PDB file of C-alpha atoms in Angstrom:
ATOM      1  CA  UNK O   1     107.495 124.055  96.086  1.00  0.00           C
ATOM      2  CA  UNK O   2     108.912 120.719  96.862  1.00  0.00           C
ATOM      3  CA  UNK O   3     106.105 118.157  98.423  1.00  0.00           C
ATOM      4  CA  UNK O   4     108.320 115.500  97.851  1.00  0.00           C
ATOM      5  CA  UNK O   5     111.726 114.082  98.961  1.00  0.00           C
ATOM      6  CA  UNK O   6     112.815 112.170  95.832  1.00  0.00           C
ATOM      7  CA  UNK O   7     115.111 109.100  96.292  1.00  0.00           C
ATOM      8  CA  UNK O   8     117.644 108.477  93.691  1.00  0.00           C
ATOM      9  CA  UNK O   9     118.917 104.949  93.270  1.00  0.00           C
ATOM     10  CA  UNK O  10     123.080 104.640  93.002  1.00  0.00           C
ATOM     11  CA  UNK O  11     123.774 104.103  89.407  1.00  0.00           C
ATOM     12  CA  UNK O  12     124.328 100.572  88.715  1.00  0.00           C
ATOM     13  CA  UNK O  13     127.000  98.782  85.795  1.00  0.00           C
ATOM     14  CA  UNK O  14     123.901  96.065  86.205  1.00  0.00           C
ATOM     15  CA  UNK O  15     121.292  95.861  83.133  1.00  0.00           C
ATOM     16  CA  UNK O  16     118.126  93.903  83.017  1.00  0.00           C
ATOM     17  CA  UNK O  17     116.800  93.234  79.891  1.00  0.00           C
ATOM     18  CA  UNK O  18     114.312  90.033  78.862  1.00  0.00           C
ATOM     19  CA  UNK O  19     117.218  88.484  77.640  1.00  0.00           C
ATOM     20  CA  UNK O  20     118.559  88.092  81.380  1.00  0.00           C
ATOM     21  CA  UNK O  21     117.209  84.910  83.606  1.00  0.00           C
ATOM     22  CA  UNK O  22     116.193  86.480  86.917  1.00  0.00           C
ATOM     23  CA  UNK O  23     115.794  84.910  90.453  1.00  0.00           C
ATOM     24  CA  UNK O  24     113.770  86.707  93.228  1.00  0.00           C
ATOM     25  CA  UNK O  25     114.534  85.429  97.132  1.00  0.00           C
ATOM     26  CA  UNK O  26     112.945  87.074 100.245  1.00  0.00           C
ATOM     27  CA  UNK O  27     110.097  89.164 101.958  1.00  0.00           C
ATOM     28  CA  UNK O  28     106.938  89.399 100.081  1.00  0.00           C
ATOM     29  CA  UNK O  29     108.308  92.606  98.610  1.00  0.00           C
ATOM     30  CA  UNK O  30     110.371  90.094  96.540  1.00  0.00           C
ATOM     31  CA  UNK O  31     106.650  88.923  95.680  1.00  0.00           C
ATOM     32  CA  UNK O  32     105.640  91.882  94.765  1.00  0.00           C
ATOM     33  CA  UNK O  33     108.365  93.167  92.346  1.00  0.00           C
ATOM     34  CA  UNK O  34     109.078  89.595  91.136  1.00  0.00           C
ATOM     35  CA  UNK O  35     105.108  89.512  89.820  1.00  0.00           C
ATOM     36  CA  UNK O  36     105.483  92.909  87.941  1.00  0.00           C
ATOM     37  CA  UNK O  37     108.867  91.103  85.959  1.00  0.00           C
ATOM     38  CA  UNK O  38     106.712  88.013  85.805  1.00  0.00           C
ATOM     39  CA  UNK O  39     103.395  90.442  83.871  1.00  0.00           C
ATOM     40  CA  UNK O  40     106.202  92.349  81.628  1.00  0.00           C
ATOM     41  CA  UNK O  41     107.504  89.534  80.074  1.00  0.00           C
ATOM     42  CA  UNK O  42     110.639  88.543  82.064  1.00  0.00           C
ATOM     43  CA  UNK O  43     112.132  85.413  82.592  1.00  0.00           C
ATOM     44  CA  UNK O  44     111.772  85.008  86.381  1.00  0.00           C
ATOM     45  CA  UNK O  45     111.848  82.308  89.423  1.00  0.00           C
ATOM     46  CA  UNK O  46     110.055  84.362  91.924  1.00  0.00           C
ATOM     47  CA  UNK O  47     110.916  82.970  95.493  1.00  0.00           C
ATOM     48  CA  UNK O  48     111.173  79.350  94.583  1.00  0.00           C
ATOM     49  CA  UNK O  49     111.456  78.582  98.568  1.00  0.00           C
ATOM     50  CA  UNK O  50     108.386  81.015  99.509  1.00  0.00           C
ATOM     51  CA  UNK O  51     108.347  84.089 101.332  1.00  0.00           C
ATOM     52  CA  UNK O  52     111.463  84.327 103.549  1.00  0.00           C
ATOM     53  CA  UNK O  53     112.053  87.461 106.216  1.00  0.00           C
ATOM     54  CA  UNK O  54     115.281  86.884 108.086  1.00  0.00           C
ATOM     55  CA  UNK O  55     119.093  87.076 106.421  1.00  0.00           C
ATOM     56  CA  UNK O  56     120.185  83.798 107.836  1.00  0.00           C
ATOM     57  CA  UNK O  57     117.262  81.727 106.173  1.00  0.00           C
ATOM     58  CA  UNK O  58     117.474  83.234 102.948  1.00  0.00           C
ATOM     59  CA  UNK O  59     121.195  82.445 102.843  1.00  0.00           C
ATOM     60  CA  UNK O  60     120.391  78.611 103.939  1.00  0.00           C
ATOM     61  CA  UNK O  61     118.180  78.318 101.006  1.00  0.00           C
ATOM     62  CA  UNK O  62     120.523  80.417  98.694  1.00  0.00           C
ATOM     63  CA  UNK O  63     123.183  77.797  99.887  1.00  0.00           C
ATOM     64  CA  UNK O  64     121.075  74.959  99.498  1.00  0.00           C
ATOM     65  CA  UNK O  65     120.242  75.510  95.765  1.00  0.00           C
ATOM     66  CA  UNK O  66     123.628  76.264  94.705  1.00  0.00           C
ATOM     67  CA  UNK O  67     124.783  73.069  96.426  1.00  0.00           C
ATOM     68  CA  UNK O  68     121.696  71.223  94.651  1.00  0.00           C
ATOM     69  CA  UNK O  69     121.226  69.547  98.461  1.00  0.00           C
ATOM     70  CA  UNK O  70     118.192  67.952  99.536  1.00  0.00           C
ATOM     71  CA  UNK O  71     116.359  68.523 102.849  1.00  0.00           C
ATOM     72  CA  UNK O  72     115.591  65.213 104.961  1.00  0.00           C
ATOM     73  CA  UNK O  73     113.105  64.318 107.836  1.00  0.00           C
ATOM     74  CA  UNK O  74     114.775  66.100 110.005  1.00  0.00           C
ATOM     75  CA  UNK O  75     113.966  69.286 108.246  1.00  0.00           C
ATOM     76  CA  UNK O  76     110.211  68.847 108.651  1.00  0.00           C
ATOM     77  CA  UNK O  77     107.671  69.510 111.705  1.00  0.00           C
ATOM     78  CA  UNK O  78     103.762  68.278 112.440  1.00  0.00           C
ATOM     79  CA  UNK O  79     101.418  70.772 113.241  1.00  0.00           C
ATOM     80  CA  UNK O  80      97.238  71.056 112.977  1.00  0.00           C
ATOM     81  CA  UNK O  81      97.694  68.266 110.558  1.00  0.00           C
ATOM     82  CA  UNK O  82     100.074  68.980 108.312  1.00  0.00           C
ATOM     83  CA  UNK O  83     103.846  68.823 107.569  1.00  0.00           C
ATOM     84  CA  UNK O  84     105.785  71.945 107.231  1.00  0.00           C
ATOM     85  CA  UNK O  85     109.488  72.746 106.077  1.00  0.00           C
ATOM     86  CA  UNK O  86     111.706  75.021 108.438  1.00  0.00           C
ATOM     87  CA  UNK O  87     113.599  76.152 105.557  1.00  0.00           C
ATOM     88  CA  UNK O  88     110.515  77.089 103.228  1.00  0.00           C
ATOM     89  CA  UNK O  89     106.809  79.097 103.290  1.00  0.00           C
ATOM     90  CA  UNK O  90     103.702  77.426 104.331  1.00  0.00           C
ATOM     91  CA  UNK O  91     102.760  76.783 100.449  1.00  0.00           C
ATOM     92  CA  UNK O  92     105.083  73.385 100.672  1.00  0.00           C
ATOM     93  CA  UNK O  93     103.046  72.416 103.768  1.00  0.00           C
ATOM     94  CA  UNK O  94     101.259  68.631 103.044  1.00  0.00           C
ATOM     95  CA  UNK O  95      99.342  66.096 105.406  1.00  0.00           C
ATOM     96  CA  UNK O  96     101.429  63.614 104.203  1.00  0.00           C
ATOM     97  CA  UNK O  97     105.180  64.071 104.640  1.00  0.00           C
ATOM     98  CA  UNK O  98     107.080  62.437 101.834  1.00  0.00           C
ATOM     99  CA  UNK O  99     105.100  64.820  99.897  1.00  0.00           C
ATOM    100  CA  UNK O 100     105.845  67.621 101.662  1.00  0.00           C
ATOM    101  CA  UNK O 101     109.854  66.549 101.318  1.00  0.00           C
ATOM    102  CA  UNK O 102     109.536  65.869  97.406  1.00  0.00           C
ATOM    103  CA  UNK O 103     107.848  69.541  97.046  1.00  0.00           C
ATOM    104  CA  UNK O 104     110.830  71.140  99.322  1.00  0.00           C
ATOM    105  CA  UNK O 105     113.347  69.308  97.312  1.00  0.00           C
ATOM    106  CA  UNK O 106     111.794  70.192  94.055  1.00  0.00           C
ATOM    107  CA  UNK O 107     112.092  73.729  94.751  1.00  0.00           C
ATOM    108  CA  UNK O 108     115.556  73.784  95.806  1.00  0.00           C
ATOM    109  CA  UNK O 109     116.481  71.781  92.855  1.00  0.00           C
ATOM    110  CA  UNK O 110     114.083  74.511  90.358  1.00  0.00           C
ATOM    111  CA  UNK O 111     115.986  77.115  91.877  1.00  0.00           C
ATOM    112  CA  UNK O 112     119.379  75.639  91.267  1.00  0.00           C
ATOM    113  CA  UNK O 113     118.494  75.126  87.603  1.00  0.00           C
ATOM    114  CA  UNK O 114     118.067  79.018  87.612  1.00  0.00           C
ATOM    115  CA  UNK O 115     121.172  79.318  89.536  1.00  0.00           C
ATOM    116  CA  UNK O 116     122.937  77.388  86.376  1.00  0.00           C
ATOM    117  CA  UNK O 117     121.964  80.025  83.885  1.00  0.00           C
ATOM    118  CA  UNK O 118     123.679  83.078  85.594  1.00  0.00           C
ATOM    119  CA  UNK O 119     120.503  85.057  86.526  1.00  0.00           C
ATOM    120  CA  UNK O 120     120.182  88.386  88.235  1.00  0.00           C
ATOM    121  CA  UNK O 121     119.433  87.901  91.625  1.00  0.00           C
ATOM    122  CA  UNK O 122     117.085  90.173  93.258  1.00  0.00           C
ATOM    123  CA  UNK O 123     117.387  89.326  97.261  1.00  0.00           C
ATOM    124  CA  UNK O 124     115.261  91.193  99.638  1.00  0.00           C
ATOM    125  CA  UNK O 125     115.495  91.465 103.446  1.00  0.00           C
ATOM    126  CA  UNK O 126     112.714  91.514 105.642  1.00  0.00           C
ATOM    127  CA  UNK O 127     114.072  91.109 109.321  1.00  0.00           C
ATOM    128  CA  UNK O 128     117.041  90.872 111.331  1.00  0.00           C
ATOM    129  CA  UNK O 129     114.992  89.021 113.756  1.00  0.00           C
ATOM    130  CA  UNK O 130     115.468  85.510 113.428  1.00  0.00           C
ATOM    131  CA  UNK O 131     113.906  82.291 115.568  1.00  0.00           C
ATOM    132  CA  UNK O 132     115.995  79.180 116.471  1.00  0.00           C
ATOM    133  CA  UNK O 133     115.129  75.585 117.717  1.00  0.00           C
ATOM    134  CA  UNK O 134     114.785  75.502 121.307  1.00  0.00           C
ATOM    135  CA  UNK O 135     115.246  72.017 122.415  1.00  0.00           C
ATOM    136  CA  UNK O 136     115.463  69.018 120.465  1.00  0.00           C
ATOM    137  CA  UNK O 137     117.960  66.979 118.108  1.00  0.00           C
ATOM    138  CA  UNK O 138     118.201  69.882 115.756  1.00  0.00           C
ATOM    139  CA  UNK O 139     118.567  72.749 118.580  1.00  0.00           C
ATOM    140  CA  UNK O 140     119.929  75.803 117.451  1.00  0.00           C
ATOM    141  CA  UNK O 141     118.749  75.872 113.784  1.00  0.00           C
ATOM    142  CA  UNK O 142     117.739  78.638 112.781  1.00  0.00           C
ATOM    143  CA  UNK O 143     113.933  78.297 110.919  1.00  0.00           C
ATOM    144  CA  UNK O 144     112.244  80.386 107.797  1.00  0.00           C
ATOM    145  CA  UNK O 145     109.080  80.596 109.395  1.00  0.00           C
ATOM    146  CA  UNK O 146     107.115  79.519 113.082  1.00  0.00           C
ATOM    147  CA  UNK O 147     104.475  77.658 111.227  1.00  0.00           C
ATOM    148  CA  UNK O 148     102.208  79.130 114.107  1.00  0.00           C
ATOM    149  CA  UNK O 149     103.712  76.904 116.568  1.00  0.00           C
ATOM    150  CA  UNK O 150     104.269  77.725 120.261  1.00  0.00           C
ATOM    151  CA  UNK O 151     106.692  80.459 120.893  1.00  0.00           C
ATOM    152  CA  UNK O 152     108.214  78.574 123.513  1.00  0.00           C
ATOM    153  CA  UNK O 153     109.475  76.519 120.746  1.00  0.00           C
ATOM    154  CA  UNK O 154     111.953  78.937 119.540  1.00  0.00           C
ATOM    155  CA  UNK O 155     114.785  81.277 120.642  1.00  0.00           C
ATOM    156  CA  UNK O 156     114.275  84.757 119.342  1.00  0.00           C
ATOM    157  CA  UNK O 157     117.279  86.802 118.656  1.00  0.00           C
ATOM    158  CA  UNK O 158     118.470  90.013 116.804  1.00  0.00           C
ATOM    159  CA  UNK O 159     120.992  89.055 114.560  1.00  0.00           C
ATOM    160  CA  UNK O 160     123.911  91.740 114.378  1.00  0.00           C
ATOM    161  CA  UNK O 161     125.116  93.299 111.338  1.00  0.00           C
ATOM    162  CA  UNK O 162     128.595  91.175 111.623  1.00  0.00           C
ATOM    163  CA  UNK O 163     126.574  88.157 111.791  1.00  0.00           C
ATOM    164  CA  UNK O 164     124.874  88.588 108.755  1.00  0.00           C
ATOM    165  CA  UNK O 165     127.765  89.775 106.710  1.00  0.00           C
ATOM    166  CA  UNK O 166     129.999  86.682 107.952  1.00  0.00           C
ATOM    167  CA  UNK O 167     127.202  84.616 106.505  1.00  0.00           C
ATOM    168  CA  UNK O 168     126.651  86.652 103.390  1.00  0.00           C
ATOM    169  CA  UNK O 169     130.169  87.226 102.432  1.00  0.00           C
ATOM    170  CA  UNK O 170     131.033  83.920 100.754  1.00  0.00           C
ATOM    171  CA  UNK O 171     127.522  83.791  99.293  1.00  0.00           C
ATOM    172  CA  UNK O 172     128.421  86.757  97.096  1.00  0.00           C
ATOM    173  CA  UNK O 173     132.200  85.526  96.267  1.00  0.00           C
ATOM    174  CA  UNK O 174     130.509  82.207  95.349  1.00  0.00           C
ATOM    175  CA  UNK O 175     127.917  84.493  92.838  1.00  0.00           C
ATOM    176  CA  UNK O 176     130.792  86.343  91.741  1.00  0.00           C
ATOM    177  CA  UNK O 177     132.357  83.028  90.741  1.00  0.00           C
ATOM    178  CA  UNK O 178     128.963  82.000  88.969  1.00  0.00           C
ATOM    179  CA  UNK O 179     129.002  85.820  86.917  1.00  0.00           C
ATOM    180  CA  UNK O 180     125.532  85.767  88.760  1.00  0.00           C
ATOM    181  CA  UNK O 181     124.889  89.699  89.066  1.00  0.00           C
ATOM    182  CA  UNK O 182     122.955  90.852  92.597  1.00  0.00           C
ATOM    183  CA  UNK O 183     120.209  93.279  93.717  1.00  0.00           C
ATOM    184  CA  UNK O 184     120.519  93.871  97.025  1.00  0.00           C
ATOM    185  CA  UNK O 185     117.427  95.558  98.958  1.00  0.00           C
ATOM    186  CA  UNK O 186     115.312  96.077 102.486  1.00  0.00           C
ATOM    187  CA  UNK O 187     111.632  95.111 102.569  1.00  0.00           C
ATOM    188  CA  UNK O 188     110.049  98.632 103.262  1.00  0.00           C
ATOM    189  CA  UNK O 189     107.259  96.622 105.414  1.00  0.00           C
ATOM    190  CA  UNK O 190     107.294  97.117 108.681  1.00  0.00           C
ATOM    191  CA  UNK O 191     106.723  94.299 111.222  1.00  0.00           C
ATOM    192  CA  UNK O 192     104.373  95.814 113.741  1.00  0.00           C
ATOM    193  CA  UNK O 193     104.753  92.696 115.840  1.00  0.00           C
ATOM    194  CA  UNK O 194     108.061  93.067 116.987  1.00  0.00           C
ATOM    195  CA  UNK O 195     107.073  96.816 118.099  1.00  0.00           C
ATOM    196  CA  UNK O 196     107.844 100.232 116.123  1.00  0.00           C
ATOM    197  CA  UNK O 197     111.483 100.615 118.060  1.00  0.00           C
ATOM    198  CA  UNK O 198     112.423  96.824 117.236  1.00  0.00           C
ATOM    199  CA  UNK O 199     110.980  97.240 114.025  1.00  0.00           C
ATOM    200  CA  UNK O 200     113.464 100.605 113.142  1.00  0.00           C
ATOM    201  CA  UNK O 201     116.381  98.572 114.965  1.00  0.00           C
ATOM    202  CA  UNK O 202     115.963  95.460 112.572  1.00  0.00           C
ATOM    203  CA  UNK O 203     115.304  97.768 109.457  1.00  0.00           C
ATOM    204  CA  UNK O 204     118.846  99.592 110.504  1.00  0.00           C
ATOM    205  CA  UNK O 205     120.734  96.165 111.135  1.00  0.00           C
ATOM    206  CA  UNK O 206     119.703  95.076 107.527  1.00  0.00           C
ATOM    207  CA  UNK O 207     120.559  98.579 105.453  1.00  0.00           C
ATOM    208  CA  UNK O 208     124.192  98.481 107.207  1.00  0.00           C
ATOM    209  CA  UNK O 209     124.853  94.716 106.778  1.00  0.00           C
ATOM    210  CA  UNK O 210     123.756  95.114 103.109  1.00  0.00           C
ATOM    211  CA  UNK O 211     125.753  98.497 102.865  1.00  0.00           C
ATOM    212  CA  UNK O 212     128.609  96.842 103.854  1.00  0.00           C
ATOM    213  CA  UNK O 213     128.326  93.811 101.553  1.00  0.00           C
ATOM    214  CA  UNK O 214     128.382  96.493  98.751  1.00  0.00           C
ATOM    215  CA  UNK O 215     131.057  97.928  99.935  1.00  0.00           C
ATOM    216  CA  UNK O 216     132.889  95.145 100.045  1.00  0.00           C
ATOM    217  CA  UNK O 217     132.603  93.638  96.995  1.00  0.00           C
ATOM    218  CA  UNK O 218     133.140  97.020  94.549  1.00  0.00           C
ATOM    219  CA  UNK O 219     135.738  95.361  92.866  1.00  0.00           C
ATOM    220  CA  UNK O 220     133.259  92.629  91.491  1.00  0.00           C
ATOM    221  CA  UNK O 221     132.435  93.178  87.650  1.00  0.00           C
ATOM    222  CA  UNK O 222     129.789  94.341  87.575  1.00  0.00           C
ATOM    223  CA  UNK O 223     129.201  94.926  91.810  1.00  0.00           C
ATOM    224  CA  UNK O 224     126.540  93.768  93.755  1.00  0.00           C
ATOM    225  CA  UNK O 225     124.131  96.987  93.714  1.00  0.00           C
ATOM    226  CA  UNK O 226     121.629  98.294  97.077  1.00  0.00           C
ATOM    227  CA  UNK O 227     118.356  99.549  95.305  1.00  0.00           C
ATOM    228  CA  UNK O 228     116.621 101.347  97.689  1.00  0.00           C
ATOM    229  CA  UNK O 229     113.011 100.633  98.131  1.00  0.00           C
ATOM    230  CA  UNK O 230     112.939 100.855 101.971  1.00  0.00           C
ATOM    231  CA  UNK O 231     113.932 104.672 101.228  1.00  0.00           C
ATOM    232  CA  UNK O 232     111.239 105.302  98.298  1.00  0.00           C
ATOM    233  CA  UNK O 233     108.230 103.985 100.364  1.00  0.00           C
ATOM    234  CA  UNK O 234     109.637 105.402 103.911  1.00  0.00           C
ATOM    235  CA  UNK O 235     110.483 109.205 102.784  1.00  0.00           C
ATOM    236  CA  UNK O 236     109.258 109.639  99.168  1.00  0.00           C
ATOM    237  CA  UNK O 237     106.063 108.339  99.512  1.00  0.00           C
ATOM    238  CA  UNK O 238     105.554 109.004 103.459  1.00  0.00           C
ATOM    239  CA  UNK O 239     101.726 109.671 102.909  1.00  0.00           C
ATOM    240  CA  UNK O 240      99.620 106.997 104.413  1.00  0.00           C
ATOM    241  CA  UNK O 241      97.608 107.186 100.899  1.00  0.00           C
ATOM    242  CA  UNK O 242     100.490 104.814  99.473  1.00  0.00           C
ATOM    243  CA  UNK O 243     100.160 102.326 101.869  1.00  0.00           C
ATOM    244  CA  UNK O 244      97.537  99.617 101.944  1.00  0.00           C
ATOM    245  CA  UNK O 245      94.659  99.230 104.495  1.00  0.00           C
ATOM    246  CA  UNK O 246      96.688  97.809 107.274  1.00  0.00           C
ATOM    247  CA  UNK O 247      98.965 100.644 107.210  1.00  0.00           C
ATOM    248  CA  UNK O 248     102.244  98.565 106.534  1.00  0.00           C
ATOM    249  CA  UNK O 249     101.932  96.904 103.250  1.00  0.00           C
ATOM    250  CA  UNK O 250     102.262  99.268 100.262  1.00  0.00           C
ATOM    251  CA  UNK O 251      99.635 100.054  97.965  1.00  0.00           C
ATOM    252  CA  UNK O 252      99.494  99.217  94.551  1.00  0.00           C
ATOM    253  CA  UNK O 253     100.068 102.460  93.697  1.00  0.00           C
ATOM    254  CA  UNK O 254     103.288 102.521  95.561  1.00  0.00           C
ATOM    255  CA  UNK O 255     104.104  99.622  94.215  1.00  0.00           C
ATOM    256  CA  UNK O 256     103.695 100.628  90.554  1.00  0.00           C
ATOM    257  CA  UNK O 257     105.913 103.745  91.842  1.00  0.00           C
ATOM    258  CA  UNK O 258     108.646 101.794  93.247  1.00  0.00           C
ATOM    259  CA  UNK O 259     108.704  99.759  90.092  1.00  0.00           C
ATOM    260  CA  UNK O 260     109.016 102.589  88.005  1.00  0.00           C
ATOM    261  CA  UNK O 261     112.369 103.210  89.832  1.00  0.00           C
ATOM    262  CA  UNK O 262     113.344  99.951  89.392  1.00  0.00           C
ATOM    263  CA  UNK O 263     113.021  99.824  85.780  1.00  0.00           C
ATOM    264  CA  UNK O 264     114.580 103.185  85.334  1.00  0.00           C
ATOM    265  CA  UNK O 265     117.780 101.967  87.482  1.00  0.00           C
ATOM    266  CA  UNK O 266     118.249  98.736  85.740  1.00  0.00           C
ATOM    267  CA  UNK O 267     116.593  99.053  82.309  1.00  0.00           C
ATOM    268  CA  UNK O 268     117.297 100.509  79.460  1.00  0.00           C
ATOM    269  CA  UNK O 269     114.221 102.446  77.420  1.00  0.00           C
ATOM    270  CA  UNK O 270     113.968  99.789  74.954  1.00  0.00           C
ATOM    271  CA  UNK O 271     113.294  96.995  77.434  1.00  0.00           C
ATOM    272  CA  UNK O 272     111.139  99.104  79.346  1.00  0.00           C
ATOM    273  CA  UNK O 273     109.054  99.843  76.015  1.00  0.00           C
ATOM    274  CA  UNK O 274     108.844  96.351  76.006  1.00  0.00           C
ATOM    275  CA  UNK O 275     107.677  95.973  79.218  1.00  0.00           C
ATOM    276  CA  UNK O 276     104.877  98.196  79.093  1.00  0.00           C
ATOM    277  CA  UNK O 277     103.248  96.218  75.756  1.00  0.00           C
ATOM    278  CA  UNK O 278     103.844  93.024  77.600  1.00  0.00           C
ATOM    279  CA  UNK O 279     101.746  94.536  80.414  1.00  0.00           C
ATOM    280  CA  UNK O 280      99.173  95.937  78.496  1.00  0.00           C
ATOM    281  CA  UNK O 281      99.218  92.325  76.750  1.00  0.00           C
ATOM    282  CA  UNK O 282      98.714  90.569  80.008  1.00  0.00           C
ATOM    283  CA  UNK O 283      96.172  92.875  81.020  1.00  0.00           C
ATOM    284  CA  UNK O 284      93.891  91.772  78.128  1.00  0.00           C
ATOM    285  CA  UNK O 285      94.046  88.282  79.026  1.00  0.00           C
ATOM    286  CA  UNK O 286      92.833  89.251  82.626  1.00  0.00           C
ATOM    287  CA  UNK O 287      89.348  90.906  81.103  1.00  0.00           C
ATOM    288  CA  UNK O 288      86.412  88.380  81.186  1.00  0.00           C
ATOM    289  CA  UNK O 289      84.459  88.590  78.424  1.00  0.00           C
ATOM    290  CA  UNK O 290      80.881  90.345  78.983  1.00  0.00           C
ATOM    291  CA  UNK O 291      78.885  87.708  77.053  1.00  0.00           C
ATOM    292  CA  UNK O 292      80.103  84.024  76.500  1.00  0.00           C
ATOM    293  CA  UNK O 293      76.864  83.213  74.637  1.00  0.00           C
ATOM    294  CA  UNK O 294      77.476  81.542  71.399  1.00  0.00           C
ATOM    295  CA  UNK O 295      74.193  82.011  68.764  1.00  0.00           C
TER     296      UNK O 295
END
């Protein structure tokens, strides 16, 4: 009896091993497999610009660190105190702004050093809904995140799947150039605040947009690869047991699952041997010891 409907990743020509510089951009699901590299050993930049949801903003900040290009002033907001970046996560956010600026800049500059070494991209979309700059000198721009400001602030919009593939496609010709290999995949969190029907509408704008980028680029040695972990968590592990206590976040468990897939996609036994010590290894430095006491 089948309880299960088992997802099997496309076959990729793309190999992982700790050898291979790696570079994580996206939703926090880029968080969470970029931590499990991180524990087994890997040599990782795990979303140098913070958590990013929408295709437009991770391409900005993909563009930005291959260009090595600095934000300015005009990139930065004040809000309950404190400065904030439209292009990166609240972790950059500072009461004083040259400091925020210097820690936005730093990042994009960390991440194009990664860029340099030909890593494996992992890139992971969250939403096709993205927020633009009402009113003001730098109207229209699209931001990485609302920094809890007023929604009347911002133009929402769903971005269509030719949108995101006009922006995307010289992104992946410019990898290409760089022999950077790329991971293409859909956040399997769902965004209860734009509704369950908006939610399934951006989840379906993102898997065509990146279907199509694969498509499109087959002839690249090796090809940009989907791996599907929208599909494991949504109809191999359907029971709400995998998912964490707000019933849209995976669980560990399903996390550890997904991973497993991952490593068996992209890894060869050997490196994933090696993973598994390195895990255990970081594991022991986790445990406190019961009794500090010195006699």
């Amino acid at each position: 009896m089948q309880l299960a409907t088992p997802v099997q990743p496309v076959p990729s020509a793309i190999r992982i091993s700790h050898d291979t510089p790696l570079l994580t951009l996206g939703s926090c699901f880029a968080d969470h497999i970029g931590l499990k590299l991180q524990q087994a050993g890997h040599d990782i930049l795990c979303n140098p610009f913070g958590t990013l949801y929408n295709p437009l903003s991770i391409a900005l900040a993909l563009t930005y660190a291959l260009d090595d290009r600095e934000i300015d002033r005009s990139w930065l907001v004040q809000h309950d105190g404190l400065w904030h970046s439209w292009m990166h996560h609240t972790r950059f956010s500072n009461p004083d702004p040259d400091t925020c600026l210097t820690l936005c800049n730093q990042a994009i500059h960390t991440a194009h050093l990664q860029l340099l070494r030909q890593p494996t991209l992992l890139v992971t979309l969250g939403s096709a809904y993205a927020y633009s700059l009402a009113d003001g000198p730098c109207q229209g721009r699209t931001v990485a995140n609302c920094h809890k400001l007023p929604s009347s602030l911002f133009n929402r919009q769903l971005l269509t799947i030719s949108q995101i593939v006009d922006t995307w496609q010289p992104l992946l010709t410019r990898l290409h150039q760089l022999q950077c290999q790329l991971i293409l995949t859909v956040s399997p969190i769902r965004h209860l605040a734009d509704g369950l029907h908006q939610n399934q509408l951006s989840k379906s704008t993102l898997l065509l947009a990146a279907d199509t980028l694969v498509r499109n680029h087959t002839n690249d040695s090796p090809s940009p690869t989907y791996f599907p972990a929208y599909e494991i968590l949504l109809d191999q592990l359907r029971d709400y047991r995998f998912y964490a206590r707000d019933m849209c976040h995976p669980s560990d468990l399903a996390v550890d699952i997904i991973w497993q897939q991952f490593q068996d996609t992209y890894m060869s036994p050997a490196t994933q041997q090696r993973c598994r010590d390195e895990e255990k290894a970081f594991r022991r430095t986790q445990h406190r010891p019961i009794n500090t006491s010195t006699t």
